[in-house]
Short mmCIF file of C-alpha atoms in Angstrom, two decimals:
data_model
loop_
_atom_site.label_atom_id
_atom_site.label_comp_id
_atom_site.label_asym_id
_atom_site.label_seq_id
_atom_site.Cartn_x
_atom_site.Cartn_y
_atom_site.Cartn_z
CA MET A 1 0.00 0.00 0.00
CA ILE A 2 2.82 2.39 0.93
CA GLN A 3 6.09 1.89 -0.86
CA LEU A 4 9.26 3.86 -0.21
CA GLU A 5 12.19 3.56 -2.60
CA GLN A 6 15.59 4.98 -1.72
CA VAL A 7 14.11 8.01 0.00
CA ASN A 8 16.61 10.73 0.87
CA LYS A 9 16.14 14.01 2.63
CA TRP A 10 18.49 16.77 3.64
CA TYR A 11 18.03 19.74 5.95
CA GLY A 12 20.78 21.92 4.53
CA GLN A 13 23.95 19.93 5.23
CA TYR A 14 22.19 17.48 7.50
CA HIS A 15 21.25 14.17 5.91
CA ALA A 16 17.98 13.37 7.71
CA LEU A 17 16.87 10.33 5.72
CA ILE A 18 19.37 8.06 4.02
CA ASP A 19 18.27 5.57 1.36
CA VAL A 20 15.10 4.55 3.17
CA SER A 21 13.23 1.77 1.40
CA GLU A 22 10.25 0.06 2.94
CA ARG A 23 6.80 -1.32 2.22
CA VAL A 24 3.70 -1.16 4.34
CA ALA A 25 0.95 -3.57 3.39
CA ARG A 26 -2.77 -2.92 3.66
CA ASN A 27 -4.14 -3.54 7.18
CA GLU A 28 -0.63 -3.64 8.55
CA VAL A 29 0.38 -1.87 11.75
CA VAL A 30 3.97 -0.71 11.65
CA VAL A 31 5.71 0.89 14.62
CA VAL A 32 8.74 3.05 13.98
CA CYS A 33 11.04 3.53 16.93
CA GLY A 34 14.51 4.77 17.58
CA PRO A 35 16.43 7.43 19.48
CA SER A 36 15.48 11.08 19.05
CA GLY A 37 16.96 12.68 15.98
CA SER A 38 16.90 9.37 14.14
CA GLY A 39 14.59 10.68 11.42
CA LYS A 40 11.44 8.80 12.35
CA SER A 41 9.24 11.90 12.60
CA THR A 42 10.70 13.22 9.37
CA LEU A 43 9.97 9.90 7.72
CA ILE A 44 6.33 9.74 8.77
CA ARG A 45 5.82 13.36 7.74
CA THR A 46 7.00 12.59 4.22
CA LEU A 47 4.16 10.08 3.87
CA ASN A 48 1.53 12.81 3.55
CA ARG A 49 3.91 15.46 2.20
CA LEU A 50 4.14 17.56 5.32
CA GLU A 51 7.83 17.21 4.43
CA SER A 52 9.26 17.12 0.94
CA ILE A 53 11.88 14.59 -0.11
CA ASP A 54 15.08 15.22 -2.06
CA GLY A 55 15.57 11.82 -3.63
CA GLY A 56 13.84 8.51 -4.21
CA SER A 57 10.11 8.03 -4.33
CA ILE A 58 7.11 7.28 -2.16
CA ALA A 59 4.13 5.58 -3.72
CA ILE A 60 0.73 5.02 -2.17
CA ASP A 61 -1.43 2.51 -4.00
CA GLY A 62 1.12 2.67 -6.79
CA ARG A 63 0.91 6.43 -7.24
CA ASP A 64 4.05 8.54 -6.74
CA ILE A 65 2.85 11.08 -4.17
CA HIS A 66 5.85 13.39 -4.38
CA ALA A 67 5.57 13.75 -8.14
CA ARG A 68 4.71 17.10 -9.67
CA GLY A 69 1.04 17.76 -10.23
CA VAL A 70 -0.18 15.45 -7.48
CA ASP A 71 -3.30 16.79 -5.79
CA VAL A 72 -1.74 17.19 -2.37
CA ASN A 73 -5.00 18.13 -0.66
CA GLY A 74 -6.75 15.10 -2.09
CA LEU A 75 -3.83 12.95 -0.97
CA ARG A 76 -3.90 14.27 2.57
CA ALA A 77 -7.69 13.95 2.78
CA GLY A 78 -7.23 10.20 2.46
CA ILE A 79 -4.52 9.93 5.12
CA GLY A 80 -5.21 10.66 8.77
CA PHE A 81 -2.38 12.32 10.68
CA VAL A 82 -2.16 12.53 14.47
CA PHE A 83 0.36 14.98 15.93
CA GLN A 84 2.31 14.90 19.13
CA GLN A 85 0.80 18.27 20.10
CA PHE A 86 -2.78 17.32 19.06
CA ASN A 87 -3.21 20.54 17.06
CA LEU A 88 -6.91 20.74 17.72
CA PHE A 89 -8.50 24.00 16.63
CA PRO A 90 -9.09 25.90 19.88
CA HIS A 91 -11.86 28.09 18.51
CA LEU A 92 -14.02 25.07 17.64
CA SER A 93 -15.72 22.50 19.85
CA ALA A 94 -14.73 18.84 19.74
CA LEU A 95 -17.65 18.16 17.42
CA GLU A 96 -16.85 21.11 15.15
CA ASN A 97 -13.22 20.02 15.00
CA CYS A 98 -14.42 16.70 13.62
CA MET A 99 -16.89 18.28 11.18
CA LEU A 100 -14.72 21.05 9.73
CA ALA A 101 -12.89 19.14 7.03
CA PRO A 102 -15.69 16.81 5.87
CA VAL A 103 -18.12 19.71 5.51
CA ASN A 104 -15.75 22.17 3.88
CA LEU A 105 -14.28 19.59 1.55
CA LYS A 106 -17.82 18.64 0.58
CA ARG A 107 -17.36 15.03 1.62
CA ALA A 108 -20.61 15.07 3.53
CA SER A 109 -23.60 17.25 4.24
CA LYS A 110 -23.65 19.01 7.57
CA SER A 111 -26.06 16.53 9.11
CA GLU A 112 -24.17 13.51 7.78
CA ALA A 113 -20.89 14.95 9.02
CA LYS A 114 -22.40 15.64 12.41
CA ALA A 115 -23.84 12.15 12.75
CA TYR A 116 -20.52 10.55 11.78
CA ALA A 117 -18.52 12.89 14.04
CA LEU A 118 -20.73 11.96 16.99
CA GLU A 119 -20.29 8.30 16.16
CA LEU A 120 -16.51 8.73 16.10
CA LEU A 121 -16.46 10.72 19.32
CA ASP A 122 -18.50 7.96 20.87
CA GLY A 123 -15.97 5.48 19.52
CA VAL A 124 -13.15 7.26 21.36
CA GLY A 125 -15.31 7.49 24.49
CA LEU A 126 -16.00 11.21 24.28
CA ALA A 127 -19.60 11.50 23.10
CA HIS A 128 -20.36 13.42 26.27
CA LYS A 129 -17.66 15.99 25.44
CA ALA A 130 -18.87 16.75 21.91
CA ASN A 131 -19.63 20.37 22.76
CA ALA A 132 -16.56 20.94 24.89
CA TYR A 133 -13.76 23.15 23.62
CA PRO A 134 -10.20 21.84 23.50
CA HIS A 135 -9.08 23.90 26.50
CA GLU A 136 -11.78 22.22 28.56
CA LEU A 137 -10.35 18.78 27.81
CA SER A 138 -7.40 16.93 29.29
CA GLY A 139 -4.44 16.09 27.08
CA GLY A 140 -5.59 12.52 26.65
CA GLN A 141 -9.08 13.65 25.72
CA GLN A 142 -7.70 16.18 23.25
CA GLN A 143 -5.62 13.53 21.57
CA ARG A 144 -8.62 11.22 21.32
CA VAL A 145 -10.62 14.04 19.70
CA ALA A 146 -7.69 14.57 17.32
CA ILE A 147 -7.87 10.91 16.34
CA ALA A 148 -11.62 11.20 15.78
CA ARG A 149 -11.02 14.34 13.70
CA ALA A 150 -8.56 12.48 11.49
CA LEU A 151 -10.95 9.54 11.14
CA ALA A 152 -13.79 11.85 10.13
CA MET A 153 -12.29 12.03 6.63
CA ARG A 154 -12.60 8.22 6.40
CA PRO A 155 -8.89 7.79 5.66
CA ALA A 156 -7.43 4.55 4.35
CA ILE A 157 -4.21 5.09 6.30
CA MET A 158 -3.56 6.55 9.75
CA LEU A 159 -0.19 8.08 10.65
CA PHE A 160 0.71 8.71 14.30
CA ASP A 161 3.66 10.94 15.11
CA GLU A 162 4.52 10.30 18.78
CA PRO A 163 0.86 10.58 19.80
CA THR A 164 1.49 9.99 23.50
CA SER A 165 4.78 11.84 24.00
CA ALA A 166 3.13 15.08 25.16
CA LEU A 167 0.81 13.34 27.61
CA ASP A 168 0.98 12.85 31.33
CA PRO A 169 1.69 9.17 32.03
CA GLU A 170 -1.79 8.43 33.38
CA MET A 171 -3.34 9.53 30.08
CA VAL A 172 -1.19 7.46 27.78
CA GLY A 173 -3.33 4.37 28.25
CA GLU A 174 -6.58 5.90 27.02
CA VAL A 175 -4.97 7.07 23.75
CA LEU A 176 -3.21 3.75 23.18
CA GLY A 177 -6.54 2.04 23.84
CA VAL A 178 -8.11 3.94 20.96
CA MET A 179 -5.16 3.06 18.74
CA ARG A 180 -5.42 -0.62 19.67
CA LYS A 181 -9.09 -0.57 18.79
CA LEU A 182 -8.32 0.99 15.40
CA ALA A 183 -5.68 -1.62 14.70
CA GLY A 184 -8.19 -4.29 15.62
CA GLN A 185 -10.56 -2.88 13.01
CA GLY A 186 -7.93 -3.44 10.36
CA MET A 187 -6.74 0.14 9.84
CA THR A 188 -3.43 0.51 8.05
CA MET A 189 -1.26 2.33 10.57
CA VAL A 190 2.23 3.74 10.81
CA CYS A 191 3.06 4.82 14.36
CA VAL A 192 6.13 6.60 15.56
CA THR A 193 6.11 5.85 19.26
CA HIS A 194 8.22 5.10 22.28
CA GLU A 195 5.48 2.92 23.78
CA MET A 196 7.18 -0.45 23.62
CA GLY A 197 4.25 -2.22 25.26
CA PHE A 198 1.99 -1.04 22.46
CA ALA A 199 4.60 -2.03 19.89
CA ARG A 200 4.90 -5.50 21.35
CA ASP A 201 1.13 -6.12 21.50
CA VAL A 202 -0.19 -4.37 18.44
CA ALA A 203 2.51 -3.98 15.81
CA ASP A 204 2.85 -6.43 12.96
CA ARG A 205 6.33 -5.14 12.36
CA ILE A 206 8.80 -2.86 14.04
CA LEU A 207 11.21 -0.60 12.20
CA PHE A 208 14.19 0.59 14.19
CA MET A 209 15.76 3.81 12.94
CA ALA A 210 18.93 5.62 13.87
CA GLU A 211 20.76 8.44 12.12
CA GLY A 212 18.40 8.56 9.19
CA ARG A 213 18.48 4.87 8.31
CA ILE A 214 16.24 1.92 9.03
CA LEU A 215 18.71 -0.37 10.80
CA GLU A 216 16.40 -3.18 11.72
CA ARG A 217 13.02 -4.49 10.66
CA ALA A 218 11.54 -7.32 12.64
CA ALA A 219 8.42 -8.85 14.09
CA PRO A 220 7.89 -7.58 17.65
CA GLU A 221 8.80 -10.83 19.40
CA ASP A 222 12.09 -11.03 17.47
CA PHE A 223 12.86 -7.37 17.97
CA PHE A 224 12.38 -7.46 21.72
CA THR A 225 13.94 -10.86 22.41
CA HIS A 226 16.92 -10.85 20.08
CA PRO A 227 17.57 -7.61 18.26
CA THR A 228 20.35 -8.07 15.75
CA HIS A 229 21.75 -4.59 15.24
CA PRO A 230 23.99 -3.33 18.05
CA ARG A 231 22.26 0.08 17.98
CA ALA A 232 18.89 -1.60 18.48
CA ARG A 233 20.29 -3.66 21.39
CA GLN A 234 21.68 -0.49 22.93
CA PHE A 235 18.36 1.30 22.44
CA LEU A 236 16.36 -1.46 24.11
CA GLN A 237 18.84 -1.71 26.97
CA ASP A 238 18.67 2.04 27.59
CA ARG A 239 14.89 1.92 27.66
CA SER A 240 14.57 -1.11 29.90
CA GLY A 241 16.79 0.63 32.43
CA ARG A 242 14.11 3.23 33.04
CA MET B 1 -19.85 78.21 25.79
CA THR B 2 -23.56 77.74 25.16
CA GLU B 3 -23.82 80.82 22.96
CA LEU B 4 -20.81 79.64 21.03
CA ILE B 5 -22.54 76.35 20.41
CA GLN B 6 -25.85 78.04 19.64
CA GLU B 7 -24.24 80.26 17.07
CA TYR B 8 -22.01 77.79 15.31
CA TRP B 9 -23.45 74.29 15.81
CA LEU B 10 -24.68 73.94 12.26
CA TYR B 11 -21.40 75.18 10.81
CA PHE B 12 -19.55 72.78 13.11
CA LEU B 13 -21.79 69.92 12.06
CA VAL B 14 -21.91 70.28 8.27
CA GLY B 15 -19.55 73.13 7.28
CA GLN B 16 -20.87 75.33 4.49
CA TYR B 17 -23.30 72.70 3.27
CA PRO B 18 -25.68 73.11 1.42
CA ASN B 19 -24.05 76.29 0.07
CA GLY B 20 -20.72 74.56 -0.27
CA PRO B 21 -19.20 71.12 0.07
CA LEU B 22 -20.16 69.02 3.08
CA GLY B 23 -17.78 69.64 5.94
CA GLY B 24 -17.46 69.69 9.69
CA LEU B 25 -18.25 66.76 11.89
CA SER B 26 -20.31 65.04 9.17
CA LEU B 27 -17.33 65.01 6.85
CA THR B 28 -15.07 63.68 9.59
CA VAL B 29 -17.51 60.89 10.38
CA LEU B 30 -18.05 60.02 6.73
CA LEU B 31 -14.36 60.12 5.95
CA SER B 32 -13.41 57.95 8.94
CA GLY B 33 -16.25 55.55 8.22
CA ALA B 34 -15.30 55.14 4.59
CA ALA B 35 -11.62 54.78 5.50
CA LEU B 36 -12.42 52.03 8.02
CA VAL B 37 -14.70 50.14 5.67
CA LEU B 38 -12.16 50.22 2.85
CA ALA B 39 -9.00 49.78 4.90
CA LEU B 40 -10.12 46.73 6.88
CA PRO B 41 -10.52 44.33 3.94
CA LEU B 42 -7.49 45.81 2.17
CA GLY B 43 -5.40 45.46 5.34
CA LEU B 44 -6.57 41.90 5.75
CA MET B 45 -5.57 41.08 2.18
CA LEU B 46 -2.19 42.76 2.53
CA GLY B 47 -1.58 40.99 5.84
CA VAL B 48 -2.40 37.62 4.35
CA ALA B 49 -0.21 38.37 1.35
CA ARG B 50 2.62 39.41 3.65
CA VAL B 51 2.75 36.02 5.38
CA SER B 52 1.99 34.00 2.27
CA PRO B 53 4.51 31.34 1.23
CA TRP B 54 4.54 32.79 -2.30
CA ARG B 55 7.40 35.27 -2.50
CA ALA B 56 5.93 37.10 -5.46
CA LEU B 57 3.02 38.04 -3.23
CA ALA B 58 4.85 38.63 0.03
CA TRP B 59 7.71 40.76 -1.30
CA PRO B 60 5.86 43.68 -2.88
CA VAL B 61 3.75 44.02 0.25
CA ALA B 62 6.84 43.97 2.46
CA VAL B 63 8.36 46.76 0.37
CA LEU B 64 5.14 48.77 0.48
CA VAL B 65 4.94 48.38 4.25
CA GLN B 66 8.52 49.50 4.77
CA ILE B 67 8.04 52.57 2.61
CA VAL B 68 4.70 53.68 3.97
CA ARG B 69 5.77 53.13 7.55
CA ALA B 70 8.87 55.26 7.10
CA VAL B 71 7.02 58.33 5.82
CA PRO B 72 4.98 60.70 7.98
CA LEU B 73 1.30 60.59 7.09
CA LEU B 74 1.34 64.37 6.81
CA LEU B 75 3.93 64.21 4.04
CA VAL B 76 1.94 61.63 2.12
CA VAL B 77 -1.15 63.81 2.31
CA PHE B 78 0.91 66.69 0.97
CA TRP B 79 2.36 64.69 -1.87
CA ALA B 80 -0.90 63.09 -2.81
CA TYR B 81 -2.55 66.48 -3.05
CA PHE B 82 0.13 68.66 -4.65
CA PHE B 83 2.67 66.34 -6.21
CA LEU B 84 0.54 63.56 -7.66
CA PRO B 85 -1.73 65.78 -9.80
CA ALA B 86 1.36 67.53 -11.20
CA VAL B 87 2.73 64.17 -12.35
CA THR B 88 -0.42 62.38 -13.42
CA GLY B 89 -2.36 65.40 -14.60
CA VAL B 90 -5.42 64.15 -12.75
CA LYS B 91 -6.66 66.51 -10.12
CA THR B 92 -8.33 64.81 -7.20
CA GLY B 93 -10.49 66.58 -4.66
CA GLN B 94 -9.42 67.12 -1.10
CA ALA B 95 -11.78 64.56 0.37
CA THR B 96 -10.81 61.88 -2.15
CA THR B 97 -7.12 62.55 -1.64
CA MET B 98 -7.50 62.32 2.09
CA LEU B 99 -9.55 59.15 1.86
CA MET B 100 -7.08 57.37 -0.41
CA THR B 101 -4.17 58.35 1.79
CA LEU B 102 -5.93 57.20 4.92
CA VAL B 103 -6.90 53.89 3.36
CA LEU B 104 -3.34 53.22 2.18
CA PHE B 105 -1.82 54.11 5.54
CA ASP B 106 -4.36 52.26 7.55
CA ALA B 107 -4.26 49.15 5.42
CA VAL B 108 -0.49 48.94 5.81
CA TYR B 109 -0.64 49.22 9.59
CA LEU B 110 -3.56 46.80 9.76
CA ALA B 111 -1.57 44.39 7.58
CA GLU B 112 1.25 44.37 10.11
CA ILE B 113 -1.21 43.66 12.91
CA VAL B 114 -2.80 40.83 10.93
CA LYS B 115 0.65 39.44 10.20
CA ALA B 116 1.55 39.50 13.89
CA GLY B 117 -1.67 37.66 14.73
CA ILE B 118 -1.03 34.96 12.17
CA ASN B 119 2.62 34.50 13.09
CA ALA B 120 1.79 34.22 16.77
CA LEU B 121 -0.24 31.04 16.22
CA PRO B 122 1.54 27.73 16.73
CA LYS B 123 2.76 26.24 13.46
CA GLY B 124 0.75 23.12 14.27
CA GLN B 125 -2.50 24.93 13.55
CA LEU B 126 -1.72 25.31 9.86
CA GLU B 127 -0.26 21.79 9.72
CA GLY B 128 -3.28 20.36 11.47
CA ALA B 129 -5.60 22.00 8.97
CA ARG B 130 -3.49 21.05 5.95
CA SER B 131 -3.13 17.45 7.13
CA LEU B 132 -6.91 17.08 6.86
CA GLY B 133 -6.79 18.01 3.19
CA LEU B 134 -7.81 21.65 3.51
CA SER B 135 -6.16 23.97 1.00
CA TYR B 136 -3.97 26.84 2.18
CA GLY B 137 -6.81 29.27 1.58
CA GLN B 138 -9.33 27.14 3.46
CA ALA B 139 -6.92 26.68 6.34
CA LEU B 140 -6.45 30.43 6.49
CA ARG B 141 -10.14 31.21 6.34
CA LEU B 142 -11.43 28.48 8.65
CA VAL B 143 -8.63 27.96 11.13
CA ILE B 144 -5.95 30.64 11.11
CA LEU B 145 -7.75 33.97 10.66
CA PRO B 146 -10.60 33.34 13.11
CA GLN B 147 -8.01 32.81 15.83
CA ALA B 148 -5.48 35.40 14.70
CA LEU B 149 -7.97 38.23 14.33
CA ARG B 150 -9.47 37.58 17.71
CA HIS B 151 -6.06 37.69 19.33
CA VAL B 152 -5.14 41.02 17.78
CA SER B 153 -8.54 42.68 18.01
CA PRO B 154 -7.36 45.23 20.63
CA SER B 155 -4.60 46.39 18.27
CA LEU B 156 -7.02 46.48 15.36
CA VAL B 157 -9.38 48.71 17.32
CA SER B 158 -6.52 51.03 18.33
CA GLN B 159 -5.56 51.39 14.71
CA LEU B 160 -9.13 52.16 13.68
CA VAL B 161 -9.43 54.78 16.42
CA ALA B 162 -6.18 56.32 15.19
CA THR B 163 -7.77 56.61 11.77
CA ILE B 164 -10.53 58.83 13.10
CA LYS B 165 -7.96 61.16 14.56
CA ALA B 166 -5.84 61.09 11.42
CA THR B 167 -8.67 62.67 9.42
CA SER B 168 -7.70 65.92 11.15
CA LEU B 169 -4.59 66.02 8.96
CA GLY B 170 -6.91 66.96 6.11
CA TYR B 171 -6.55 70.42 7.63
CA ILE B 172 -3.21 70.79 5.90
CA ILE B 173 -4.77 70.62 2.44
CA GLY B 174 -7.72 72.78 3.38
CA LEU B 175 -10.20 69.96 3.77
CA SER B 176 -13.07 71.39 5.78
CA GLU B 177 -13.29 68.54 8.27
CA VAL B 178 -14.13 69.25 11.87
CA SER B 179 -10.67 70.49 12.99
CA PHE B 180 -10.55 72.87 10.07
CA ILE B 181 -14.02 74.16 10.90
CA ALA B 182 -13.08 74.57 14.55
CA THR B 183 -10.12 76.67 13.50
CA GLN B 184 -12.40 78.74 11.29
CA VAL B 185 -14.77 79.30 14.19
CA ASN B 186 -11.84 80.26 16.35
CA THR B 187 -10.80 82.85 13.79
CA LEU B 188 -14.32 84.26 13.63
CA VAL B 189 -14.85 84.65 17.37
CA PHE B 190 -11.15 85.19 18.01
CA THR B 191 -11.18 85.38 21.82
CA ARG B 192 -12.59 82.01 22.81
CA ALA B 193 -9.88 79.61 21.66
CA VAL B 194 -9.95 77.46 24.81
CA GLU B 195 -13.67 76.79 24.54
CA VAL B 196 -13.55 76.11 20.82
CA TYR B 197 -10.80 73.58 21.18
CA ILE B 198 -12.39 71.97 24.21
CA VAL B 199 -15.49 71.34 22.14
CA LEU B 200 -13.30 69.93 19.38
CA ALA B 201 -11.44 67.67 21.79
CA LEU B 202 -14.70 66.42 23.29
CA THR B 203 -16.00 65.70 19.82
CA TYR B 204 -13.02 63.51 18.98
CA PHE B 205 -13.26 61.83 22.33
CA ILE B 206 -16.90 60.92 21.80
CA LEU B 207 -16.18 59.57 18.31
CA CYS B 208 -13.20 57.50 19.37
CA PHE B 209 -14.71 56.30 22.62
CA GLY B 210 -17.88 55.40 20.76
CA LEU B 211 -15.95 53.29 18.28
CA SER B 212 -13.99 51.46 20.95
CA ARG B 213 -17.19 50.74 22.89
CA LEU B 214 -18.82 49.46 19.75
CA ALA B 215 -15.82 47.24 19.09
CA PHE B 216 -15.95 46.03 22.67
CA LEU B 217 -19.60 45.04 22.36
CA LEU B 218 -18.95 43.31 19.05
CA GLU B 219 -16.04 41.46 20.56
CA ARG B 220 -18.12 40.34 23.50
CA ARG B 221 -20.74 38.99 21.15
CA LEU B 222 -18.11 37.04 19.26
CA ASN B 223 -16.62 35.87 22.53
CA ARG B 224 -19.70 33.98 23.51
CA ARG B 225 -17.26 31.34 22.43
CA PRO B 226 -14.53 30.67 24.96
CA ALA B 227 -11.25 32.48 25.20
CA LEU B 228 -8.49 30.76 23.33
#
């Protein structure tokens, strides 16, 4: 479904992504992990063109998404993106956040969009907060609304960029719970996350990145029990020490 | 003071109208009103252009802002009235000249305020909107501007109030707005300068205070929604 070929990206002199090639199949849940500065956020942001690439290609359903003339808005409308900082729109209620894009992109009438938004909010356990504004919600609730907002466009792929990193520890579980549920429904997901428990339980595959390269790709049980690359071993050791 | 008002209130209010062009307080109100109505949308457009990712749009506006900001309004009024007709051959009236100058000046200052409002928002707001498939224009209209304008509304109101006061510079090109009329009255009665100018000051105060109250009420209506 998603196919990366020799993707390269530079920030000035800094080589952020080096020859990254990878495939993500439909219905697959892929977790990308690695130390900070390894390029994992950059990588996931290239998948809906929030970042450009300088070499190689990324195809979704066989279509080169970084090619000239690609309808970038149409592309993004089909890919949900969840940010570390939620990025809810503070001037709109939870419900309005979820209705904004479907209504304005003419994907649904107002009443259809509202019904579906309420259904999604219910799905993330926040039907009772539909009329609340973001500042009235906890971090975990905001992130769950953000997930519902992304789902409101009925995307075929969901991208998560460290969705729990800005949350207080006691709120991580509720967001991961929503993500588990999504995975269970067969959503194609790419998740950048440090939540190794989630990775172990939910991921079909784990990609380990460091310094702009994918150094290891493995099924969770292999990755956690016998990582092959020394950097991956080091990474897991450092994390288990916490 | 009452006899002063009794004698000159009509002159103060409308100038020589209907025996001459409309002047006095009416002209000041009309001129400020027209300047506000024209400058607000223009300022908004310039502000949006100034922060736009397209250089061809942002650059000319940046240059315009730098130039206009560096010149005293008084000088621009002068030039527009005396210099421009000499070059273009088109003679514009005093009121039109003053209006165009005010709109240009105001729009440029408003543009800077709009720019500040937009730039103060977290970058994630635009990204959040774009990630849903909204175009840049939609993101601006639906997500960025509603927040940005609300944040900078106090500065916007200050700028609009300043516009009312700036109409008094029409005096320099003989525009018979309310300051000009007050000066005329002062010349006629000669000995009552303090009273004449107190009335003038009160008039400006009422206009400006009225506008800021109106803005406050409008803002409160909009703010039925929560603070950001």
